[in-house]
Short mmCIF file of C-alpha atoms in Angstrom, two decimals:
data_model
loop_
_atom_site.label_atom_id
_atom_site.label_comp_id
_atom_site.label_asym_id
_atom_site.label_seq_id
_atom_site.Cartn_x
_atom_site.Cartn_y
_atom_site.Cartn_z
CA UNK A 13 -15.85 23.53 -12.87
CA UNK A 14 -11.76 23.67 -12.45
CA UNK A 15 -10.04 24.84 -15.59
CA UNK A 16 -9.45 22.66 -17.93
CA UNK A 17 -7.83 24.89 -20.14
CA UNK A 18 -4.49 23.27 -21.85
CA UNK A 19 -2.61 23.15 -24.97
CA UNK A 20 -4.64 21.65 -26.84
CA UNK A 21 -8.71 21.52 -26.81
CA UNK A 22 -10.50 18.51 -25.04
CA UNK A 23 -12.87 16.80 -27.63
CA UNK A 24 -16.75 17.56 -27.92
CA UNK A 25 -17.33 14.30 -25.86
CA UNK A 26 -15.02 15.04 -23.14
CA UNK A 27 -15.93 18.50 -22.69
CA UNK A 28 -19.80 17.60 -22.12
CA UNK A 29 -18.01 15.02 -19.66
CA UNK A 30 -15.95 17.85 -17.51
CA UNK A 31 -18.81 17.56 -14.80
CA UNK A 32 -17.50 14.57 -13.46
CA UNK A 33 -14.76 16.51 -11.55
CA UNK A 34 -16.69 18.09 -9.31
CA UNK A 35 -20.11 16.38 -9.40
CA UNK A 36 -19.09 14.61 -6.37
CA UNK A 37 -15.76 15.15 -5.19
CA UNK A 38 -16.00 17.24 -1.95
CA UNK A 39 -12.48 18.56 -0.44
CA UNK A 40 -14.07 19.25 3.05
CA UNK A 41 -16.34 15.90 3.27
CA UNK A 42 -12.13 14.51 2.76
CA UNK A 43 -10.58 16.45 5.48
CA UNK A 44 -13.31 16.58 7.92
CA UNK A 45 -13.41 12.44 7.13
CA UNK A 46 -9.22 12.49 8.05
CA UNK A 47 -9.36 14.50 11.31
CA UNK A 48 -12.15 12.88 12.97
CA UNK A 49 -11.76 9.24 11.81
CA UNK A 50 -8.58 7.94 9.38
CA UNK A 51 -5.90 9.81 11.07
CA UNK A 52 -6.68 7.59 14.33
CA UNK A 53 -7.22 4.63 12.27
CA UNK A 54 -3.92 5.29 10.52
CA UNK A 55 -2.04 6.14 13.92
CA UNK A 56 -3.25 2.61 15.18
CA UNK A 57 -4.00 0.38 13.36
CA UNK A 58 -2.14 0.47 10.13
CA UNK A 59 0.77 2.69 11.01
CA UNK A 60 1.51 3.83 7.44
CA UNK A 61 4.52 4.97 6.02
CA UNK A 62 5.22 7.14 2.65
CA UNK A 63 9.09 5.84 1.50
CA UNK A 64 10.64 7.83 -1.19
CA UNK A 65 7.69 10.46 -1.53
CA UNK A 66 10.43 13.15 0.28
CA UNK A 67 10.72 15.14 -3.01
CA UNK A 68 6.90 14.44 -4.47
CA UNK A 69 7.05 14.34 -8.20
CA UNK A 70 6.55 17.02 -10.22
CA UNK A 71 4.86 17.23 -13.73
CA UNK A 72 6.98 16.68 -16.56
CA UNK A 73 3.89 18.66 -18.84
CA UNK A 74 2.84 20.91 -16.44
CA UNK A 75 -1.15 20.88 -19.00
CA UNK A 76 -1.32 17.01 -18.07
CA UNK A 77 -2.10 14.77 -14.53
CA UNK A 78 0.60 12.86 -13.64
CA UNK A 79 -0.49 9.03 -13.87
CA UNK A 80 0.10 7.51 -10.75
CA UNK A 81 0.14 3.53 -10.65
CA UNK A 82 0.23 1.13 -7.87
CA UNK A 83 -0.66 -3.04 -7.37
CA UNK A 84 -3.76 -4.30 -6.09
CA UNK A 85 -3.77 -5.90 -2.70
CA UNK A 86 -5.68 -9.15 -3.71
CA UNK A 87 -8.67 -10.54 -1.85
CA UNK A 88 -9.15 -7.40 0.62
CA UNK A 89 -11.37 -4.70 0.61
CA UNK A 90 -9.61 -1.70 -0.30
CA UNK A 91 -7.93 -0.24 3.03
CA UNK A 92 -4.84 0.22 1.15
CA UNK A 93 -6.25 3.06 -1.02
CA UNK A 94 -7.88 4.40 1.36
CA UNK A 95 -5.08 4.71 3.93
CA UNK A 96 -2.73 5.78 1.07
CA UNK A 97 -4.77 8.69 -0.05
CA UNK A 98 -5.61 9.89 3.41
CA UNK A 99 -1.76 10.11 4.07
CA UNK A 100 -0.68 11.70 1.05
CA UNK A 101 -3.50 13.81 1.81
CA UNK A 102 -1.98 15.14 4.95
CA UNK A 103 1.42 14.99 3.41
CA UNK A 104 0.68 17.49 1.02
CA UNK A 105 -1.56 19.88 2.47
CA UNK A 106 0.54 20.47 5.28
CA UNK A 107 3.18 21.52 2.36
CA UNK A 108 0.34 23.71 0.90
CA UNK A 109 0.57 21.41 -2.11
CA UNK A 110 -2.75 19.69 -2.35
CA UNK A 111 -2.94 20.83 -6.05
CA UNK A 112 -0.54 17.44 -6.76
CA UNK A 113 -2.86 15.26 -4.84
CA UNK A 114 -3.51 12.03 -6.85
CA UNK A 115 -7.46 11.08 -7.72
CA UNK A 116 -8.44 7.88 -8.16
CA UNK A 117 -10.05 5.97 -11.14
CA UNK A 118 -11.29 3.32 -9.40
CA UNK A 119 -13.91 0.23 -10.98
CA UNK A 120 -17.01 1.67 -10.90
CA UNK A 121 -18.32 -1.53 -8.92
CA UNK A 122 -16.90 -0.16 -5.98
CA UNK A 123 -19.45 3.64 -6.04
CA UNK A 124 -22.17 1.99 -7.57
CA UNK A 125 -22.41 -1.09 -4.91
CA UNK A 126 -23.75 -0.20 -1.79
CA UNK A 127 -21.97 -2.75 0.02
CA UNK A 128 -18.72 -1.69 -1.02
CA UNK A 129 -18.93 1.71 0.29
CA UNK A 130 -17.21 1.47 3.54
CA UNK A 131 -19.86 1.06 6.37
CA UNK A 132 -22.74 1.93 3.52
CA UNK A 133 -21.96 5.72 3.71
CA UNK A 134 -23.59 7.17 0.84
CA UNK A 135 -21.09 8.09 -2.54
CA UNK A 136 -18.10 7.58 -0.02
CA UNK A 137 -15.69 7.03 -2.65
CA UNK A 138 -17.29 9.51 -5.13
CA UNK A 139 -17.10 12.19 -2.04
CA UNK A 140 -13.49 11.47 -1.47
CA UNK A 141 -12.31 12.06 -5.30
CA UNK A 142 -13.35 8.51 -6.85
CA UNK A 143 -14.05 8.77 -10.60
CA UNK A 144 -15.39 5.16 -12.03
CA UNK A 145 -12.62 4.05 -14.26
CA UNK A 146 -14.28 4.27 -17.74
CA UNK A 147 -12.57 4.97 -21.07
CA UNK A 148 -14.24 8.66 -21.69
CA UNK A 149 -13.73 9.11 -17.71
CA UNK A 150 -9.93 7.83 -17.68
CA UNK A 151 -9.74 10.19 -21.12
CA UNK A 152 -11.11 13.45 -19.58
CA UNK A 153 -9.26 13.06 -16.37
CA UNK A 154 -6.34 13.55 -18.49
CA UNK A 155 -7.35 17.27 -19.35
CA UNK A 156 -8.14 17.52 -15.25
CA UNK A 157 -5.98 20.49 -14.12
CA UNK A 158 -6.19 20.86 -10.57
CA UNK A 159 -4.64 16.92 -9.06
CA UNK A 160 -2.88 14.32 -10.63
CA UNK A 161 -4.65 10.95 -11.47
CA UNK A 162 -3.55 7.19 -9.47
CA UNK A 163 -5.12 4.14 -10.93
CA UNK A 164 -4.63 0.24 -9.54
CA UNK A 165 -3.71 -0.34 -13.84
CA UNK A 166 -4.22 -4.69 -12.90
CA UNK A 167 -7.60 -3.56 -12.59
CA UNK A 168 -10.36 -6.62 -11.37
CA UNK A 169 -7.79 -9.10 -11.73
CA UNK A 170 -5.36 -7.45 -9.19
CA UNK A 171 -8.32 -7.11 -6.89
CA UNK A 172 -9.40 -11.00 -7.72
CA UNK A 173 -5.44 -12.55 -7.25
CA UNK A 174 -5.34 -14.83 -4.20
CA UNK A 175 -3.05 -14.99 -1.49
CA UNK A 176 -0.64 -17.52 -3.44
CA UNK A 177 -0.33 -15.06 -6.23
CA UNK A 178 0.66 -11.49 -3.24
CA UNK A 179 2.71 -8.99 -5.12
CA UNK A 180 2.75 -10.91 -8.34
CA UNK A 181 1.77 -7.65 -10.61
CA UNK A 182 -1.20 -9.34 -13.04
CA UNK A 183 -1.73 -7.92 -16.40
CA UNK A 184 -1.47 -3.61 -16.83
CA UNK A 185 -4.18 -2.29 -18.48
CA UNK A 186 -3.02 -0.54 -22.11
CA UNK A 187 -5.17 2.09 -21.49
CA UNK A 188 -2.46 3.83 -19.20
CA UNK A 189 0.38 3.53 -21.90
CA UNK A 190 -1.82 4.87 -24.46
CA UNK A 191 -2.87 8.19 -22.62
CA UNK A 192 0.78 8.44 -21.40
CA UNK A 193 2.28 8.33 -24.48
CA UNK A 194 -0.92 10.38 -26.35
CA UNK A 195 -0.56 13.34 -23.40
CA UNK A 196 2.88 13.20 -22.81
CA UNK A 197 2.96 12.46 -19.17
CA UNK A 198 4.65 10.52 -17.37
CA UNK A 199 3.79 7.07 -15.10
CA UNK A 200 4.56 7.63 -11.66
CA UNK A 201 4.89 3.74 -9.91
CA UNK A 202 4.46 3.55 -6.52
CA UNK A 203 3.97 0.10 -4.48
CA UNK A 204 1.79 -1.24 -1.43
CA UNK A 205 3.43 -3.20 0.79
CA UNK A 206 2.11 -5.39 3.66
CA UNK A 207 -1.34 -4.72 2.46
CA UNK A 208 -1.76 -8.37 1.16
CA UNK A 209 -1.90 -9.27 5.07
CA UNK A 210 -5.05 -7.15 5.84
CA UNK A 211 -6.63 -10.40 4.81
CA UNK A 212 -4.46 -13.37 4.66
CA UNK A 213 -4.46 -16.75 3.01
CA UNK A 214 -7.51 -16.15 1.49
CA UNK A 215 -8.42 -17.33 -2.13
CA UNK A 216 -11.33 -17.52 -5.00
CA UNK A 217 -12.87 -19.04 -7.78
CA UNK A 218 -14.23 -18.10 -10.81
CA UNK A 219 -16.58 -19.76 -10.91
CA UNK A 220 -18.10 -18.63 -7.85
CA UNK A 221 -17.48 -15.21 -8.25
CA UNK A 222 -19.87 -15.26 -10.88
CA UNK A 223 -22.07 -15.49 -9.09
CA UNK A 224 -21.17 -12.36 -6.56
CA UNK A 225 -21.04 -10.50 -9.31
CA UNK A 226 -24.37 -10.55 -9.63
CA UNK A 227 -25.04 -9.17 -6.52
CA UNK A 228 -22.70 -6.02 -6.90
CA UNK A 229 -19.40 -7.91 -4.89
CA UNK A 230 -16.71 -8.35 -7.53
CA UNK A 231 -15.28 -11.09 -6.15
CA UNK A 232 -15.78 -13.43 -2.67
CA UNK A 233 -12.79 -14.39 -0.72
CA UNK A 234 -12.92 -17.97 0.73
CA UNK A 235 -10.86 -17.86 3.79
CA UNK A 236 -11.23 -18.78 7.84
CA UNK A 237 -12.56 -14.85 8.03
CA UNK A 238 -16.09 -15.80 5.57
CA UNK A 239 -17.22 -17.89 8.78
CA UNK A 240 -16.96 -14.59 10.75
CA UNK A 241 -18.27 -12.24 8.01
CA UNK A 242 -21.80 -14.66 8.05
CA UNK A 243 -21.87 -14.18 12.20
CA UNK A 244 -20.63 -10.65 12.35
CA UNK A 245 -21.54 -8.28 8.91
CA UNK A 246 -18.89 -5.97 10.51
CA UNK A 247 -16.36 -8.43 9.55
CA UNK A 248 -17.18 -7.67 5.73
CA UNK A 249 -14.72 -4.78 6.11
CA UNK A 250 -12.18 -6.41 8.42
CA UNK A 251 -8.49 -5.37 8.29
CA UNK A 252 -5.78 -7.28 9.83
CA UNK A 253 -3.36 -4.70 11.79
CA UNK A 254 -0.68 -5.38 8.29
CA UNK A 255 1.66 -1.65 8.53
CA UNK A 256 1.13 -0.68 5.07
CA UNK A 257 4.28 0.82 3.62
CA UNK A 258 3.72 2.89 0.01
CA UNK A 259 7.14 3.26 -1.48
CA UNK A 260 7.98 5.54 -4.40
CA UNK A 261 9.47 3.68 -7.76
CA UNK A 262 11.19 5.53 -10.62
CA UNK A 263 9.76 7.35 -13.18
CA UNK A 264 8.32 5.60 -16.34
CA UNK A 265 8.52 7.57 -19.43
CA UNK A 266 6.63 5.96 -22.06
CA UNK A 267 7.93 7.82 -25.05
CA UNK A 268 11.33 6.28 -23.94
CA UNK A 269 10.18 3.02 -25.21
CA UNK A 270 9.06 3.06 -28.41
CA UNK A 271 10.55 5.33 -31.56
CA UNK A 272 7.01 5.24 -32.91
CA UNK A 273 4.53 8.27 -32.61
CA UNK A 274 1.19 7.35 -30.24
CA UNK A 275 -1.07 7.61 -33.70
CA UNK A 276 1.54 4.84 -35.13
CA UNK A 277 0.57 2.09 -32.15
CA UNK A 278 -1.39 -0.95 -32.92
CA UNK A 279 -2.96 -2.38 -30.30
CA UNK A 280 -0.53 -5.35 -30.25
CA UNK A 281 2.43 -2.55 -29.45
CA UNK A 282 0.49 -0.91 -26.70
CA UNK A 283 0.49 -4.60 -25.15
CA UNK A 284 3.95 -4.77 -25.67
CA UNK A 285 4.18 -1.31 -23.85
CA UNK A 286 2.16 -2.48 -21.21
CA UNK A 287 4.41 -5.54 -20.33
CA UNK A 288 7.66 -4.07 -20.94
CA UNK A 289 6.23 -1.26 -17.98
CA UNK A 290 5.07 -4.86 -15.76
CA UNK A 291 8.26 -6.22 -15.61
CA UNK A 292 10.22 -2.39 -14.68
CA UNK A 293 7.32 -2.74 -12.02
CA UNK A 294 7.75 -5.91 -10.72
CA UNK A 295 11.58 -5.63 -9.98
CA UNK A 296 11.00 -1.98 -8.05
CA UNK A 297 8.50 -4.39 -5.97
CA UNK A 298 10.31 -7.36 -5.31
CA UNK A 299 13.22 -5.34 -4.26
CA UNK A 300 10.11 -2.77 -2.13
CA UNK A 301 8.89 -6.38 -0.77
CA UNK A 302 12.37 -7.22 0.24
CA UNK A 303 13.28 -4.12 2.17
CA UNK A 304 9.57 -3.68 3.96
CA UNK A 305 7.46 -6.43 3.64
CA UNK A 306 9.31 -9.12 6.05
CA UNK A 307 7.13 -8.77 9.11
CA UNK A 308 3.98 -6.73 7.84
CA UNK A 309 2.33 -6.91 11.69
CA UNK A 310 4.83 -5.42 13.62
CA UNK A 311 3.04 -6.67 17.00
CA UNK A 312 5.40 -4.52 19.15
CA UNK A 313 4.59 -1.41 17.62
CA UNK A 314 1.06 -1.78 17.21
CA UNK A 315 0.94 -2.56 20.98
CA UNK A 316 2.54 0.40 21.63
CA UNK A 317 0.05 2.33 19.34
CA UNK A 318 -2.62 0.76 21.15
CA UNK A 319 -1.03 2.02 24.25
CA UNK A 320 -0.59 5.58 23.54
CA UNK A 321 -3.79 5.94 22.46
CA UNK A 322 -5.85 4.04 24.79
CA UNK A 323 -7.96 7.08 25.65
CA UNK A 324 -9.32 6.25 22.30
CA UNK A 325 -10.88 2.61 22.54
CA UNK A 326 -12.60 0.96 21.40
CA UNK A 327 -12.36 3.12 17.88
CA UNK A 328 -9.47 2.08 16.69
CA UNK A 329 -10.76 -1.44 16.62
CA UNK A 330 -12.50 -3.04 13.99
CA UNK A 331 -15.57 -3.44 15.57
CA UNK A 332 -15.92 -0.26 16.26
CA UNK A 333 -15.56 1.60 13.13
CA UNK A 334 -19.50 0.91 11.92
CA UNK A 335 -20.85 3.21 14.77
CA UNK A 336 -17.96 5.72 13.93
CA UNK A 337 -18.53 5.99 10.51
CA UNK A 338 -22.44 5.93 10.36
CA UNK A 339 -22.12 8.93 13.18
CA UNK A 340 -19.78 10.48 10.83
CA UNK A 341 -22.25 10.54 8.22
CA UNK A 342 -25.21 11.41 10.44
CA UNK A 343 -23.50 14.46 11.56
CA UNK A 344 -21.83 15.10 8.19
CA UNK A 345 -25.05 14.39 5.45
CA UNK A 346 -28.01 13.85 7.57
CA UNK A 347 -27.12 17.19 9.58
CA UNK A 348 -25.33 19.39 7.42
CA UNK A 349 -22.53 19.77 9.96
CA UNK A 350 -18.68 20.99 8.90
CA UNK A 351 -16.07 21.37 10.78
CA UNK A 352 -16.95 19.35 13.77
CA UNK A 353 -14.86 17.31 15.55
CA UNK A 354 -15.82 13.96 17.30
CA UNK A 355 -14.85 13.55 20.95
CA UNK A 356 -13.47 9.96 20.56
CA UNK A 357 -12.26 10.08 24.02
CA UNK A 358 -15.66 10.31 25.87
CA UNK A 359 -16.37 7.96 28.05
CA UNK A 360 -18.96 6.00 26.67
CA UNK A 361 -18.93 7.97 22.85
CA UNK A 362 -19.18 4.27 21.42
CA UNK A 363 -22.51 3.10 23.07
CA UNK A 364 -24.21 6.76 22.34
CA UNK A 365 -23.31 6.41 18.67
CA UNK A 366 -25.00 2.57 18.92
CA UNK A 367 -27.83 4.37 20.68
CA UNK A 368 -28.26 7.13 18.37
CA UNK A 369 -27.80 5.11 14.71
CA UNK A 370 -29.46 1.67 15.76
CA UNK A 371 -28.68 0.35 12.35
CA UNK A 372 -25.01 -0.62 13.51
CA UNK A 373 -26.41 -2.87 15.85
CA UNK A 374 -26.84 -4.89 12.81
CA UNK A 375 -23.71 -5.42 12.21
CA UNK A 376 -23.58 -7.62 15.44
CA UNK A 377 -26.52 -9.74 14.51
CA UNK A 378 -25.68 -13.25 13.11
CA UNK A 379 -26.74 -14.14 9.58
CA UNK A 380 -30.47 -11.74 9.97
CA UNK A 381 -28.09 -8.88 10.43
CA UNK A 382 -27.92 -8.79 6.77
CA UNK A 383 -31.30 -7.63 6.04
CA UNK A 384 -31.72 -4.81 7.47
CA UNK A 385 -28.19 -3.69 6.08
CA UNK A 386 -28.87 -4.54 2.61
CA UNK A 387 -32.57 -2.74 2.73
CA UNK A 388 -30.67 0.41 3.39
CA UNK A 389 -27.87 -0.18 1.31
CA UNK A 390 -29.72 -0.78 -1.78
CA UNK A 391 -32.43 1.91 -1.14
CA UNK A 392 -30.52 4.24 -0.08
CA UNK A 393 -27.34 4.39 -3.17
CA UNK A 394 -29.21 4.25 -6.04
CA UNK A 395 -27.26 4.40 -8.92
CA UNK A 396 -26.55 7.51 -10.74
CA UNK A 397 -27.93 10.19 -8.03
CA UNK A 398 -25.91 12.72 -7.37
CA UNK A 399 -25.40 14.12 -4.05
#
């Protein structure tokens, strides 16, 4: 277990709770997972940029995470995190700083469904450094010595805005103000840009995503791509080619905003907190949205990508990326591999991966291509196992 050693001792409860930094998280399932698959994905297809992250933050209390905070890209399946951790992922180790890496606390929905595990690979998220956002989880992360923490704080309402509501910042959760302001650390705001265009003009109900709820998906966006999603299941995890930008905001020091001590906070104040933070937050983006969100496709570039890196196709291509990933966790899981590399640029790599994991042919197969996913979702991500 990493030391958790720090000023002050954790609590009973979140010392029998330490497991839960290493229970899943594996550092080489990450890296081998960037070098044979993201960083071509991320070279291509979403073309990310890190603005502002030239001198990374430090920790103001060098015993406590830094809280990192960003928006939710409504109505899209999560891209934007992953894209954003993978690059600050290569950012930093190639400093030698990977001790300042962010983890996520991210809504335990997305571990615990099988279906929202990217291409159903078994505790991806978990694997990657995904804790499920819980009180006593969000509480003992903050005694977590070796990365810093990054949360989406507009939680399932971020992730449930539509299209008409894009980089409106929804309600923060208090939570974050009152372990900033109990742990003295500081809120590190950072914002997504472009990622609302991974999946356009598309919109929900309540009502209707009651339902979905039910059946472990959060949330079901009604847009021209649903028609597509029935007819092709590999269109459940479609991006649009949006360049995602992550841009660095200022510092928020909670203690700067209130002359009362964290013990003297009702809830009401934390709310207060909490929206005073929402509106610093929603300026840095508008002004973020302003600068690099006024042509999120940037068709000439990705053709150019595309071009460069043709050796490479069909993987950088959505419909590609179920054969890539289930081969990635064949080789990785199923065979115990490390440190392999897959030759992408094979002729004819795609159609051996189809041969070799017939279950992504599924994901071709109108409507009855569902089955056979969901059978092997659902059996094979049962909740609570660990790895």
């Amino acid at each position: 277990m990493p030391n958790a050693a720090s000023a002050t001792s954790p609590p009973p409860a979140i010392r029998a709770n330490q497991h839960i930094y290493d229970d899943y998280f594996r550092e080489e399932f990450t890296q081998t997972l960037d070098e044979n698959i993201l960083q071509l994905l991320d070279r291509v297809w979403f073309r990310s940029e890190l603005v502002g992250f030239e001198n990374y933050p430090q920790r103001n209390n060098p015993d406590r995470p830094l809280i990192f905070a960003s928006n939710h890209s409504g109505m899209a399946f999560p891209w934007d995190a992953i894209v954003a951790l993978s690059h600050l992922w290569r950012h930093l180790i190639k400093d030698g700083v990977l001790h300042d890496l962010p983890r996520p606390l991210s809504a335990p929905l997305l571990s615990q469904t099988a279906l929202m595990n990217p291409y159903l690979v078994k505790d991806f998220w978990k694997k990657c450094g995904c804790v499920d956002a819980t009180t006593l989880n969000f509480e003992t992360m903050m005694y977590y010595q070796d990365h810093n923490l990054m949360l989406y704080p507009e939680g399932v309402l971020g992730i449930g805005k539509g299209f008409n509501r894009k980089y409106q910042l929804q309600r923060l959760a208090t939570s974050m103000v009152r372990l900033s302001l109990q742990h003295g650390t500081d809120i590190m705001p950072f914002y997504t840009i472009n990622a609302e265009y991974l999946n356009p003009y598309a919109y929900s109900w309540d009502w209707l995503n009651k339902y979905t709820k039910k059946i472990g998906i959060p949330f079901l966006p009604i847009t021209v791509l649903l028609l597509l999603v029935l007819i092709q299941p590999w269109a459940f995890y479609l991006a649009l080619p949006a360049k995602l930008t992550f841009v660095m905001g200022t510092r928020i020091r909670p203690s700067e905003l209130t002359t009362k001590k964290p013990e003297e906070h009702t809830r009401e104040d934390y709310a207060e907190l909490s929206e005073q933070i929402r509106q610093k937050m929603q300026v840095e983006m508008d002004a973020a949205v302003a600068s690099y969100g006024q042509s999120p496709y940037q068709w000439r570039e990705l053709w150019q990508r595309i071009k460069e890196n043709w050796r490479f196709f069909p993987f950088f291509l959505p419909f590609a990326w179920p054969a890539v990933f289930t081969e990635f966790e064949r080789l990785y899981v199923k065979e115990g591999r490390r440190n392999f590399r897959m030759q992408l640029d094979r002729p004819g790599a795609w159609l051996r991966m189809l041969w070799r994991n017939p279950i992504t042919l599924a994901y071709f197969i109108p409507l009855l291509g569902w089955i056979p996913l969901a059978i092997k979702g659902y059996r094979g991500n049962k909740l609570g196992q660990k790895p």
